[in-house]
PDB file of C-alpha atoms and ligand atoms in Angstrom:
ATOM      1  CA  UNK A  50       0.000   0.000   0.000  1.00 66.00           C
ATOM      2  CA  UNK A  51       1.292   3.235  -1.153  1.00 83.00           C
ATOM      3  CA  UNK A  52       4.390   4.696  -2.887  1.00 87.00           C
ATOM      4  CA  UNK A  53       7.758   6.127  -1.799  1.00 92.00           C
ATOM      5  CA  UNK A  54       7.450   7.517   1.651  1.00 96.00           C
ATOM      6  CA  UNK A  55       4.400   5.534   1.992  1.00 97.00           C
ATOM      7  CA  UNK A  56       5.443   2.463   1.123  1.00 96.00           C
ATOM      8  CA  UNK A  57       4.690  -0.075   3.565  1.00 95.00           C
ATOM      9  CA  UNK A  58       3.198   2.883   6.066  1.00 96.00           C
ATOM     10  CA  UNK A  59       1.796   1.777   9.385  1.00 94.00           C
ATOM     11  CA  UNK A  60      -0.922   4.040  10.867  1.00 94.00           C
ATOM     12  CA  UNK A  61      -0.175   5.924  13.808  1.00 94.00           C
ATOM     13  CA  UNK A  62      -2.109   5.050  17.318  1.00 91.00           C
ATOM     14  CA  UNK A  63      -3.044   8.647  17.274  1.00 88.00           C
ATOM     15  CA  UNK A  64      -4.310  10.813  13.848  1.00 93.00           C
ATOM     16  CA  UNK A  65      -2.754  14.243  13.518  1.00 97.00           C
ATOM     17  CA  UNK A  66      -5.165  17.314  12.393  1.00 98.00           C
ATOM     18  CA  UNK A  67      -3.311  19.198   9.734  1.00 98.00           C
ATOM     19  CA  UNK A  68      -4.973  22.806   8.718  1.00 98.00           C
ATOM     20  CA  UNK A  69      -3.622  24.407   5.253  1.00 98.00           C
ATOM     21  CA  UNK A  70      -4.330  27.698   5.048  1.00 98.00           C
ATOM     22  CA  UNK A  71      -3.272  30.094   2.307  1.00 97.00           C
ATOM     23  CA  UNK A  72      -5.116  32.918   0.290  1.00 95.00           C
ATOM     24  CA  UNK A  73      -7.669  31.922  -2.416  1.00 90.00           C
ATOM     25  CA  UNK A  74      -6.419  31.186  -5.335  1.00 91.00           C
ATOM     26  CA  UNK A  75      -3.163  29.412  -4.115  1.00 95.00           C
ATOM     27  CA  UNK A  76      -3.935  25.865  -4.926  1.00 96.00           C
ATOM     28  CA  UNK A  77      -4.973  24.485  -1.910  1.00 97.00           C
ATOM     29  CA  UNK A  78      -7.774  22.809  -3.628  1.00 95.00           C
ATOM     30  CA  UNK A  79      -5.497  21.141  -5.927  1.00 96.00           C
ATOM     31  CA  UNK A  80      -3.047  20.174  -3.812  1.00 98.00           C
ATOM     32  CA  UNK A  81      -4.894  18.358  -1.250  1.00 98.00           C
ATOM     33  CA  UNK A  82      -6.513  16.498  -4.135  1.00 97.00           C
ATOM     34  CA  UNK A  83      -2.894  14.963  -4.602  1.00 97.00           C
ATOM     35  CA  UNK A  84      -2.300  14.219  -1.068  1.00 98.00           C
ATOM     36  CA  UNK A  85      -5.733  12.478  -0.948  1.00 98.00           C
ATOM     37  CA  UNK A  86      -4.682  10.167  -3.056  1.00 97.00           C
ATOM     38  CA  UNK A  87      -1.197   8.974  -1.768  1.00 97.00           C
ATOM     39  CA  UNK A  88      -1.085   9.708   1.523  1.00 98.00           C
ATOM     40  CA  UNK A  89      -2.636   6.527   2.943  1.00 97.00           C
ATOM     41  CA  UNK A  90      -5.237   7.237   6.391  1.00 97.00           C
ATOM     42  CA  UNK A  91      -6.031  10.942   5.227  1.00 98.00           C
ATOM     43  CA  UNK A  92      -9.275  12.304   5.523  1.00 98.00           C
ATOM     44  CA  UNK A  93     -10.382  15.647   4.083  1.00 98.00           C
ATOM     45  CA  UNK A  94     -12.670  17.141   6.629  1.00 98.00           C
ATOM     46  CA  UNK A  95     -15.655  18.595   4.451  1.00 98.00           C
ATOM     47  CA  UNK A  96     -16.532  21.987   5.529  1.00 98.00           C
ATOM     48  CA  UNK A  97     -20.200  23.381   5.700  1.00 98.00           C
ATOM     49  CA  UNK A  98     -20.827  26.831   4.006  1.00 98.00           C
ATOM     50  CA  UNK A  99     -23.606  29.771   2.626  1.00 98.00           C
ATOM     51  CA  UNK A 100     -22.169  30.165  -0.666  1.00 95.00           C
ATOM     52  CA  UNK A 101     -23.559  28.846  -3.540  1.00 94.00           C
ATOM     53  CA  UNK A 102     -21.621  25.815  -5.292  1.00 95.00           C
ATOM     54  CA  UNK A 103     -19.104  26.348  -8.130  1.00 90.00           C
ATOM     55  CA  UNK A 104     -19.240  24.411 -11.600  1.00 90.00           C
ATOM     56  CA  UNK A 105     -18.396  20.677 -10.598  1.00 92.00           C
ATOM     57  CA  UNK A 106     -18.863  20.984  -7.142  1.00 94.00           C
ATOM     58  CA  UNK A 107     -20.734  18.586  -5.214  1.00 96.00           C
ATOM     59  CA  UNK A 108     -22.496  18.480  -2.247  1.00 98.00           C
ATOM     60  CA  UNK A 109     -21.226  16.498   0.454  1.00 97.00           C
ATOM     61  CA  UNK A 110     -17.983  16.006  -1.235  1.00 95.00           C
ATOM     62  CA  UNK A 111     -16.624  19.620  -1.544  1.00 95.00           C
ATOM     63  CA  UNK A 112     -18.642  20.971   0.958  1.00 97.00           C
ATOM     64  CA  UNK A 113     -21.856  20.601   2.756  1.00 98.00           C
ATOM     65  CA  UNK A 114     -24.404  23.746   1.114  1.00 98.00           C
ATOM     66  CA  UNK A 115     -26.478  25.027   3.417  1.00 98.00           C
ATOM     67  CA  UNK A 116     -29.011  27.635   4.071  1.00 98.00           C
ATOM     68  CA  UNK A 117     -28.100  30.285   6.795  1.00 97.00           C
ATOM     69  CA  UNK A 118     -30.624  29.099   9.220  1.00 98.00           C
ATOM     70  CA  UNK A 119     -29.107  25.534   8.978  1.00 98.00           C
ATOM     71  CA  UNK A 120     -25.707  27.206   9.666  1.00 98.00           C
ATOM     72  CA  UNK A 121     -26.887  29.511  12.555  1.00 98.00           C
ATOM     73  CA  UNK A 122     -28.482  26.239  13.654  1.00 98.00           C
ATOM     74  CA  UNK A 123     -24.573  24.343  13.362  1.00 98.00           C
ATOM     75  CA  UNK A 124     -22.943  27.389  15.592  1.00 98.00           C
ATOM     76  CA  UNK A 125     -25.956  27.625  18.083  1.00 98.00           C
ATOM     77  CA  UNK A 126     -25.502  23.762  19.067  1.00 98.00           C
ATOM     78  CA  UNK A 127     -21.838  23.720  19.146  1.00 97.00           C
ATOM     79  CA  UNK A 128     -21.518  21.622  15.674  1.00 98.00           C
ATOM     80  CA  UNK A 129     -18.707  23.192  14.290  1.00 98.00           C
ATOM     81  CA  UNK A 130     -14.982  22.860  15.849  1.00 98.00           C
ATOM     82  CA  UNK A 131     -14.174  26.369  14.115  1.00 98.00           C
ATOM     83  CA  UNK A 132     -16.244  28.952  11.722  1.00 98.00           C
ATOM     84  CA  UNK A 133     -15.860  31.947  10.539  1.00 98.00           C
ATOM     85  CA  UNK A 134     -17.325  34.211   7.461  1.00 96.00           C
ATOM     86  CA  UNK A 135     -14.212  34.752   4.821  1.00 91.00           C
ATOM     87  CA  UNK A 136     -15.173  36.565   1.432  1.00 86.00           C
ATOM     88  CA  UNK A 137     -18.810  37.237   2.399  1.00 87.00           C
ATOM     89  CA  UNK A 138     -19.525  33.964   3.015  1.00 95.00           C
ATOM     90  CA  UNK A 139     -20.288  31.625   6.016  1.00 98.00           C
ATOM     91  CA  UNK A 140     -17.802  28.320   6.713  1.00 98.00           C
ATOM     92  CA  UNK A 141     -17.034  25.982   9.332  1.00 98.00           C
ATOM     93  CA  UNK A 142     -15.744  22.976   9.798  1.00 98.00           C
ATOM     94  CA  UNK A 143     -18.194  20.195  11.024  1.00 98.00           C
ATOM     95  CA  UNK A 144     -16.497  18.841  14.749  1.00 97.00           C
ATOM     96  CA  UNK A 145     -17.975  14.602  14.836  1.00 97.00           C
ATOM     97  CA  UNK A 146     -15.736  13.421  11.725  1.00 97.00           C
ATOM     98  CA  UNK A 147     -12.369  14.947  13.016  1.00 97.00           C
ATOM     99  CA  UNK A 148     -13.220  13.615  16.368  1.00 95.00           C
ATOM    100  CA  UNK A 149     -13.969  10.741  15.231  1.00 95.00           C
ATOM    101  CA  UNK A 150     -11.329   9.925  12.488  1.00 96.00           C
ATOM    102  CA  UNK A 151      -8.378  11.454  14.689  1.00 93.00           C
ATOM    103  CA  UNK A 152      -9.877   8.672  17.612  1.00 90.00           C
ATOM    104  CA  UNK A 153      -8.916   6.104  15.554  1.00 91.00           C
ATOM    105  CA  UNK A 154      -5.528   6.791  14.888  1.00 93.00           C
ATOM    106  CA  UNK A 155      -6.630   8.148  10.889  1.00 97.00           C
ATOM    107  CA  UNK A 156      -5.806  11.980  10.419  1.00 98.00           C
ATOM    108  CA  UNK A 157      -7.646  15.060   9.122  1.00 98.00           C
ATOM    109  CA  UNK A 158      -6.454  17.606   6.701  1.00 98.00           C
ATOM    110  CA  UNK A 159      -8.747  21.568   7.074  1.00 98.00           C
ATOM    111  CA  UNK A 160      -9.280  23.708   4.258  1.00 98.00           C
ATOM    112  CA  UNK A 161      -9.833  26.983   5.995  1.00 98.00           C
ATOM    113  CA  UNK A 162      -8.670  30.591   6.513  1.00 96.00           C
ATOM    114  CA  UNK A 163      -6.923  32.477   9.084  1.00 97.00           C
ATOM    115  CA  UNK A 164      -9.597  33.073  11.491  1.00 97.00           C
ATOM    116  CA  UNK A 165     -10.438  29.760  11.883  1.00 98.00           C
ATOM    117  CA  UNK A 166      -6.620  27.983  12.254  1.00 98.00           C
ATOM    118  CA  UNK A 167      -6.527  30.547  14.884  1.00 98.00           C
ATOM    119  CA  UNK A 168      -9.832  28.879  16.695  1.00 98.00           C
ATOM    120  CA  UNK A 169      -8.451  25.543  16.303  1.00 98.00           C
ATOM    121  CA  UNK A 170      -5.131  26.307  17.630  1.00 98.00           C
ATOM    122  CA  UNK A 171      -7.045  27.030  20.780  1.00 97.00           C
ATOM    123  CA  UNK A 172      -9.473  23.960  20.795  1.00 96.00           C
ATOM    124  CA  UNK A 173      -6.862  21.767  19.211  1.00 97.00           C
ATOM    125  CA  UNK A 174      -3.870  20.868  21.176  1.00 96.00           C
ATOM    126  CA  UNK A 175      -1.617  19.418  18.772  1.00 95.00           C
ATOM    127  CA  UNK A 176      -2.779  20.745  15.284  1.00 98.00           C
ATOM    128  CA  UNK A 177      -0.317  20.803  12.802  1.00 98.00           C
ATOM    129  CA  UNK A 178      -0.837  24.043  11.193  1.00 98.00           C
ATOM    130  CA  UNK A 179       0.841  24.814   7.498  1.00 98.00           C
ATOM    131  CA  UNK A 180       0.270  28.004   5.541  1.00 98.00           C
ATOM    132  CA  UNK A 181       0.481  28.079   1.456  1.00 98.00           C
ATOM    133  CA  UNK A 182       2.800  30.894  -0.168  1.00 98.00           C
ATOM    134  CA  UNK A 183       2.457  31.825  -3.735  1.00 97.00           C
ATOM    135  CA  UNK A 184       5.683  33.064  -5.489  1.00 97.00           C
ATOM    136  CA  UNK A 185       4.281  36.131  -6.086  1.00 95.00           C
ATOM    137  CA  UNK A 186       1.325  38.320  -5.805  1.00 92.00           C
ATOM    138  CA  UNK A 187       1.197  38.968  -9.494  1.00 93.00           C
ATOM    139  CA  UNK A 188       1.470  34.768 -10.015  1.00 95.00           C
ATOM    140  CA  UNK A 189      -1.592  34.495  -7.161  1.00 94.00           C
ATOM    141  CA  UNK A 190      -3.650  36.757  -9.350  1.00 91.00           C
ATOM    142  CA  UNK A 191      -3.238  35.055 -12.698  1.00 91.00           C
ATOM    143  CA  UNK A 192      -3.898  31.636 -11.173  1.00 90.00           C
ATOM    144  CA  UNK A 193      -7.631  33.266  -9.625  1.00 87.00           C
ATOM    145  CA  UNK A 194      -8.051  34.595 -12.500  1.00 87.00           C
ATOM    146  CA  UNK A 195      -7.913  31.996 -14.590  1.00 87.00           C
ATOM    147  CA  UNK A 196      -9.530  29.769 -12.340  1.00 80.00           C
ATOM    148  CA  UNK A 197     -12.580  31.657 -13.853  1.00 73.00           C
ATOM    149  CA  UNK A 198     -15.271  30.259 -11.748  1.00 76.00           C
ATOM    150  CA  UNK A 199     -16.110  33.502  -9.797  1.00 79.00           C
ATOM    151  CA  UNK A 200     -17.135  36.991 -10.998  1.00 85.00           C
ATOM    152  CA  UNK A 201     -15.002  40.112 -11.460  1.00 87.00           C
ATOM    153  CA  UNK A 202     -16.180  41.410  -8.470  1.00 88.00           C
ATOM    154  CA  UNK A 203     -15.573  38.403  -6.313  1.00 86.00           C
ATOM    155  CA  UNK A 204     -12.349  38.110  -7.849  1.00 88.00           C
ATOM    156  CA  UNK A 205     -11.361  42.134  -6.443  1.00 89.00           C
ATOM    157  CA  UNK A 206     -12.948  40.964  -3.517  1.00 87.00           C
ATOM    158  CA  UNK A 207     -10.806  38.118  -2.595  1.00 87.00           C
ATOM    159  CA  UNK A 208      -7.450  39.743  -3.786  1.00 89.00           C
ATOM    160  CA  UNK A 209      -8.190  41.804  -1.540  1.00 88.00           C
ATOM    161  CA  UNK A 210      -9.032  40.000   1.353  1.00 88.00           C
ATOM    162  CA  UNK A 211      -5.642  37.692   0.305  1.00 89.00           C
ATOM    163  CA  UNK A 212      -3.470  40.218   1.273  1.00 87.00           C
ATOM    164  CA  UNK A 213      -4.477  40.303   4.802  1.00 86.00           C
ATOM    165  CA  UNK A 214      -4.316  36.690   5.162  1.00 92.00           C
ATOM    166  CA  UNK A 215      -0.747  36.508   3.995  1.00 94.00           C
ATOM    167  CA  UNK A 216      -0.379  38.914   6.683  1.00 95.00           C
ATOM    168  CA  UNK A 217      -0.690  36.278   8.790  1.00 97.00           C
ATOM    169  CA  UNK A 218       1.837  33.479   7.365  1.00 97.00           C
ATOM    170  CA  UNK A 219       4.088  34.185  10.728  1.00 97.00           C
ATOM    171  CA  UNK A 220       1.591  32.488  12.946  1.00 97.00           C
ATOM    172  CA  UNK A 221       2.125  28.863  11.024  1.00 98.00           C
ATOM    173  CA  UNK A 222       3.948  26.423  12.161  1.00 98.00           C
ATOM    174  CA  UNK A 223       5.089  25.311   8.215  1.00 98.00           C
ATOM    175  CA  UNK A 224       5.335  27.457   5.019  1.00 98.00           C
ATOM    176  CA  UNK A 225       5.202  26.318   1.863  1.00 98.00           C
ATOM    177  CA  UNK A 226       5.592  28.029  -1.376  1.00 98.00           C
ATOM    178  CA  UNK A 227       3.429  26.539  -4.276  1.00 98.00           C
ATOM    179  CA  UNK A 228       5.696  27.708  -7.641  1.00 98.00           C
ATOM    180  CA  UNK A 229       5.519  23.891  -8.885  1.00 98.00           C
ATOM    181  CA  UNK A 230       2.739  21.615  -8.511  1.00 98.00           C
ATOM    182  CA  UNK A 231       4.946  19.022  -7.727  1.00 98.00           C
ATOM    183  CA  UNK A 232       7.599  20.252  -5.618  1.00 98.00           C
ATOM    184  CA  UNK A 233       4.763  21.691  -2.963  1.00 98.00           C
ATOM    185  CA  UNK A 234       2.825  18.328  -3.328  1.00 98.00           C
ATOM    186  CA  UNK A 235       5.988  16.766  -2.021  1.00 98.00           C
ATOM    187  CA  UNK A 236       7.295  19.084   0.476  1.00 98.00           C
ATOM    188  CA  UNK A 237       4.121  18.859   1.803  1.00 98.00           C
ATOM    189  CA  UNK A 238       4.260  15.114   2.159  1.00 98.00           C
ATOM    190  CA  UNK A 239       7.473  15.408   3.853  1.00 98.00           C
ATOM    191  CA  UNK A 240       5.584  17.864   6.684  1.00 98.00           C
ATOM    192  CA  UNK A 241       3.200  15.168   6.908  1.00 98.00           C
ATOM    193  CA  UNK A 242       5.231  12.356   7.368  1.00 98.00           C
ATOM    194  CA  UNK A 243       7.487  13.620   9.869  1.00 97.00           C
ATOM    195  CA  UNK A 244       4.559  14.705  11.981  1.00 97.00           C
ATOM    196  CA  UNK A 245       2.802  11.478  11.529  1.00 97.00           C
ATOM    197  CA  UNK A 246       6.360   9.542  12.647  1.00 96.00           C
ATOM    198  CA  UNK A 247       6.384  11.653  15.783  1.00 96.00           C
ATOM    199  CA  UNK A 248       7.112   9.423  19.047  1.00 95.00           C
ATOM    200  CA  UNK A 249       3.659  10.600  20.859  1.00 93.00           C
ATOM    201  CA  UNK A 250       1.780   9.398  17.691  1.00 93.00           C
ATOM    202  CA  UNK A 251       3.942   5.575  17.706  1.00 93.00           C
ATOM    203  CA  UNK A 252       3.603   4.869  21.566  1.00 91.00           C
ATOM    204  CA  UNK A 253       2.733   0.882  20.061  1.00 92.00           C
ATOM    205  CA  UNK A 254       6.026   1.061  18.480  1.00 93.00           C
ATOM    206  CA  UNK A 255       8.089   1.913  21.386  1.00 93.00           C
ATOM    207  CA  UNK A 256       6.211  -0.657  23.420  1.00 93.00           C
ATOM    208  CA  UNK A 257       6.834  -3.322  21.299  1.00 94.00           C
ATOM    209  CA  UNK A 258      10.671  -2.362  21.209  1.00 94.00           C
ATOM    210  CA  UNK A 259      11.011  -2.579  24.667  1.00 94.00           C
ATOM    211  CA  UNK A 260       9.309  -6.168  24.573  1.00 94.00           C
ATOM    212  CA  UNK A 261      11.186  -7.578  21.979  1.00 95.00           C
ATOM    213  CA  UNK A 262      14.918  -5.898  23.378  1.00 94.00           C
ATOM    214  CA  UNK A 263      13.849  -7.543  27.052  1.00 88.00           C
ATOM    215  CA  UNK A 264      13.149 -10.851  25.116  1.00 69.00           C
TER     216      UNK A 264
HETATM  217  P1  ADP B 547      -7.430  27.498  -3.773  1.00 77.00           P
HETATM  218  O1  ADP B 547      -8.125  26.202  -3.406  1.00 77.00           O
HETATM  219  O2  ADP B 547      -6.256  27.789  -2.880  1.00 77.00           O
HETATM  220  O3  ADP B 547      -8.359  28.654  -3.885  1.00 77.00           O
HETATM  221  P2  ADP B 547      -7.060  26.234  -6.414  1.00 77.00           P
HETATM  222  O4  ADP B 547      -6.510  24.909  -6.072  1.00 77.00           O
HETATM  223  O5  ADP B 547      -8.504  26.318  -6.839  1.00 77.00           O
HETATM  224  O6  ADP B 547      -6.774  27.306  -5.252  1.00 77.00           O
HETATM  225  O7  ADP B 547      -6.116  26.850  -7.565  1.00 77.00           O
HETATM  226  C1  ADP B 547      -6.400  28.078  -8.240  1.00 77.00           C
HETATM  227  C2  ADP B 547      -5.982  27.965  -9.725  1.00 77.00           C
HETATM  228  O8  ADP B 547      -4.545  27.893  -9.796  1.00 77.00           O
HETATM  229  C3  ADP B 547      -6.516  26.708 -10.398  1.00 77.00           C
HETATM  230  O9  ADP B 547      -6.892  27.047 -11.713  1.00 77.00           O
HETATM  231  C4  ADP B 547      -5.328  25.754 -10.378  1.00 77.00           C
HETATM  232  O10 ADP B 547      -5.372  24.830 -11.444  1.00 77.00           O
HETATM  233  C5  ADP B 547      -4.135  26.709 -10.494  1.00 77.00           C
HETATM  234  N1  ADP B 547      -2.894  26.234  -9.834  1.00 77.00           N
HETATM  235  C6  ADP B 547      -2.767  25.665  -8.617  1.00 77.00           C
HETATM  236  N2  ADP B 547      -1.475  25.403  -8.330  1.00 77.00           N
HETATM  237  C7  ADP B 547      -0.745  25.817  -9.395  1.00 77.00           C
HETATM  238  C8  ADP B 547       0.670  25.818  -9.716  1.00 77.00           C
HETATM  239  N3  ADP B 547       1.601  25.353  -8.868  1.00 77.00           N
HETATM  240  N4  ADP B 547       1.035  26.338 -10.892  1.00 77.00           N
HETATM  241  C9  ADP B 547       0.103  26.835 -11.755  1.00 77.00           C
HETATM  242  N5  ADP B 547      -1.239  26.851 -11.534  1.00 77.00           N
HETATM  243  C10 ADP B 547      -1.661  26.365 -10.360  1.00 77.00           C
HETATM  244  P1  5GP B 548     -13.656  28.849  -1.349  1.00 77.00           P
HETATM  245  O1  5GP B 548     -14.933  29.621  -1.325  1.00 77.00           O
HETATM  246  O2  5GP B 548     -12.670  29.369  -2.375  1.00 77.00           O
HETATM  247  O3  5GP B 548     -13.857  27.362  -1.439  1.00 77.00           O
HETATM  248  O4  5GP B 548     -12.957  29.104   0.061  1.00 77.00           O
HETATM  249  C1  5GP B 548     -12.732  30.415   0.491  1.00 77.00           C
HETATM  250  C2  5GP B 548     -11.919  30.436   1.764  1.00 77.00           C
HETATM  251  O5  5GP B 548     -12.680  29.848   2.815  1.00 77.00           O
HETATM  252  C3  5GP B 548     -10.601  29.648   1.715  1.00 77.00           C
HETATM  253  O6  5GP B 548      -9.605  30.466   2.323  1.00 77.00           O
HETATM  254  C4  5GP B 548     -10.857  28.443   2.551  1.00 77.00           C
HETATM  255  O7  5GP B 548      -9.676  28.000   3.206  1.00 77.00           O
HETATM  256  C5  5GP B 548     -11.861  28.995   3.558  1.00 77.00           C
HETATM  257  N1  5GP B 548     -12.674  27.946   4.168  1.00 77.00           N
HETATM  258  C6  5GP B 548     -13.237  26.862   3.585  1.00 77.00           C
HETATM  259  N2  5GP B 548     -13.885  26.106   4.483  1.00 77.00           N
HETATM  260  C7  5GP B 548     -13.725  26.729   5.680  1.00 77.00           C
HETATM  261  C8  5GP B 548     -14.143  26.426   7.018  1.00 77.00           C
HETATM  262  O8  5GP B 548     -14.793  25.430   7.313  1.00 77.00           O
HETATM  263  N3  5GP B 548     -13.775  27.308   7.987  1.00 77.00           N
HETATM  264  C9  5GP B 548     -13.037  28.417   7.737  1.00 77.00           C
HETATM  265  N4  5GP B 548     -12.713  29.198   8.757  1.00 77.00           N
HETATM  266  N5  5GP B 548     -12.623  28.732   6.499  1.00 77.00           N
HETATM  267  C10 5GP B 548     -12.957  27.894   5.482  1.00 77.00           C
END
């Protein structure tokens, strides 16, 4: 089961919660589709949100759409483990699946801004938090540009609002710039290995150590 660092991978006794955060446009979206696919007990947690869905997106798979009563409903009964409203539009991140997922030693990668890795650093002891650099501004413009999905005006919008989450890179714990697809895809493996081959995640490993070294 799985390729190069992966080969051969044992899960961990305890799941990690990684949170990528980086301003839109970026390619967080198409990076985590990568490390969906090869690296093995990784769960993308699927946020809940107001806006309406792109071309190609799907419900439940992209995110949960929902009508602002059903989100006021989510914060009111302490669903969500973070939200917060980012480009005009509601988000959060739904707390049961990372709760569960992370019990059983698989891990959980979030999709979501500055204001809310700042909620989870507080609720999340632990939380591996990595921010996405572009080269350049100029380069983060052309790519949401030509992602061509949202309006003009949503696109000034969320240049805008960009700016002030870069502002924010210094709180992360990882930076990574995406300039090549592939390069980023595997430095970010590498951050996700190492933290996932952290002693406090392999207790089972050092136990068994000690058993077979005393005989
Ligand atoms: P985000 O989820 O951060 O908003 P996306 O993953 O939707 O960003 O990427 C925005 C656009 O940039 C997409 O059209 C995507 O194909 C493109 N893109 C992403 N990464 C790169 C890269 N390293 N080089 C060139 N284009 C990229
Ligand atoms: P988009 O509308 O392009 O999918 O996402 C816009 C922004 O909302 C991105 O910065 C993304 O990280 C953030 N986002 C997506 N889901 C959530 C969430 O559940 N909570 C928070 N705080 N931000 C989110």
């Amino acid at each position: 089961m799985g390729e190069g660092i992966w080969q051969d991978w044992q899960r961990p006794d305890k799941g990690a919660l990684f949170v990528l955060t980086g301003p839109s446009g970026v390619g967080k979206t198409t990076l985590i589709r990568s490390l969906l696919k090869a690296v093995p007990h990784l769960h993308f947690s699927v946020s809940c949100t107001t806006r309406l869905a792109r071309p190609g997106e799907r419900d439940g798979i992209h995110y949960y759409f929902v009508s602002q009563k059903r989100y006021d409903e989510m914060v009111r009964s302490n669903e969500l483990l973070e939200w917060a409203q980012v480009y005009g539009n509601n988000y959060g991140t739904p707390r049961k699946p990372v709760q569960l997922a992370t019990a059983r030693g698989d891990s959980v990668l979030l999709d979501i801004d500055v204001q809310g890795s700042r909620q989870v650093r507080s609720r999340w002891p632990g939380a591996v938090f990595i921010f996405l650099l572009p080269p350049s501004v100029d380069v983060l413009e052309r790519r949401l540009r030509a992602r061509s999905t949202d309006t003009a005006d949503v696109i000034e919008r969320r240049l805008a609002e960009s700016r002030q989450q870069m502002e924010a890179c210094g709180e992360f714990d990882y930076l990574v710039v995406n300039d090549r697809l592939d390069i980023a895809d595997s430095q970010l493996q590498a951050i996700l290995a190492s933290e996932l081959l952290r002693r406090e995640r392999r207790v089972k490993w050092v136990d068994d150590i000690k058993a077979a070294v005393v005989g």
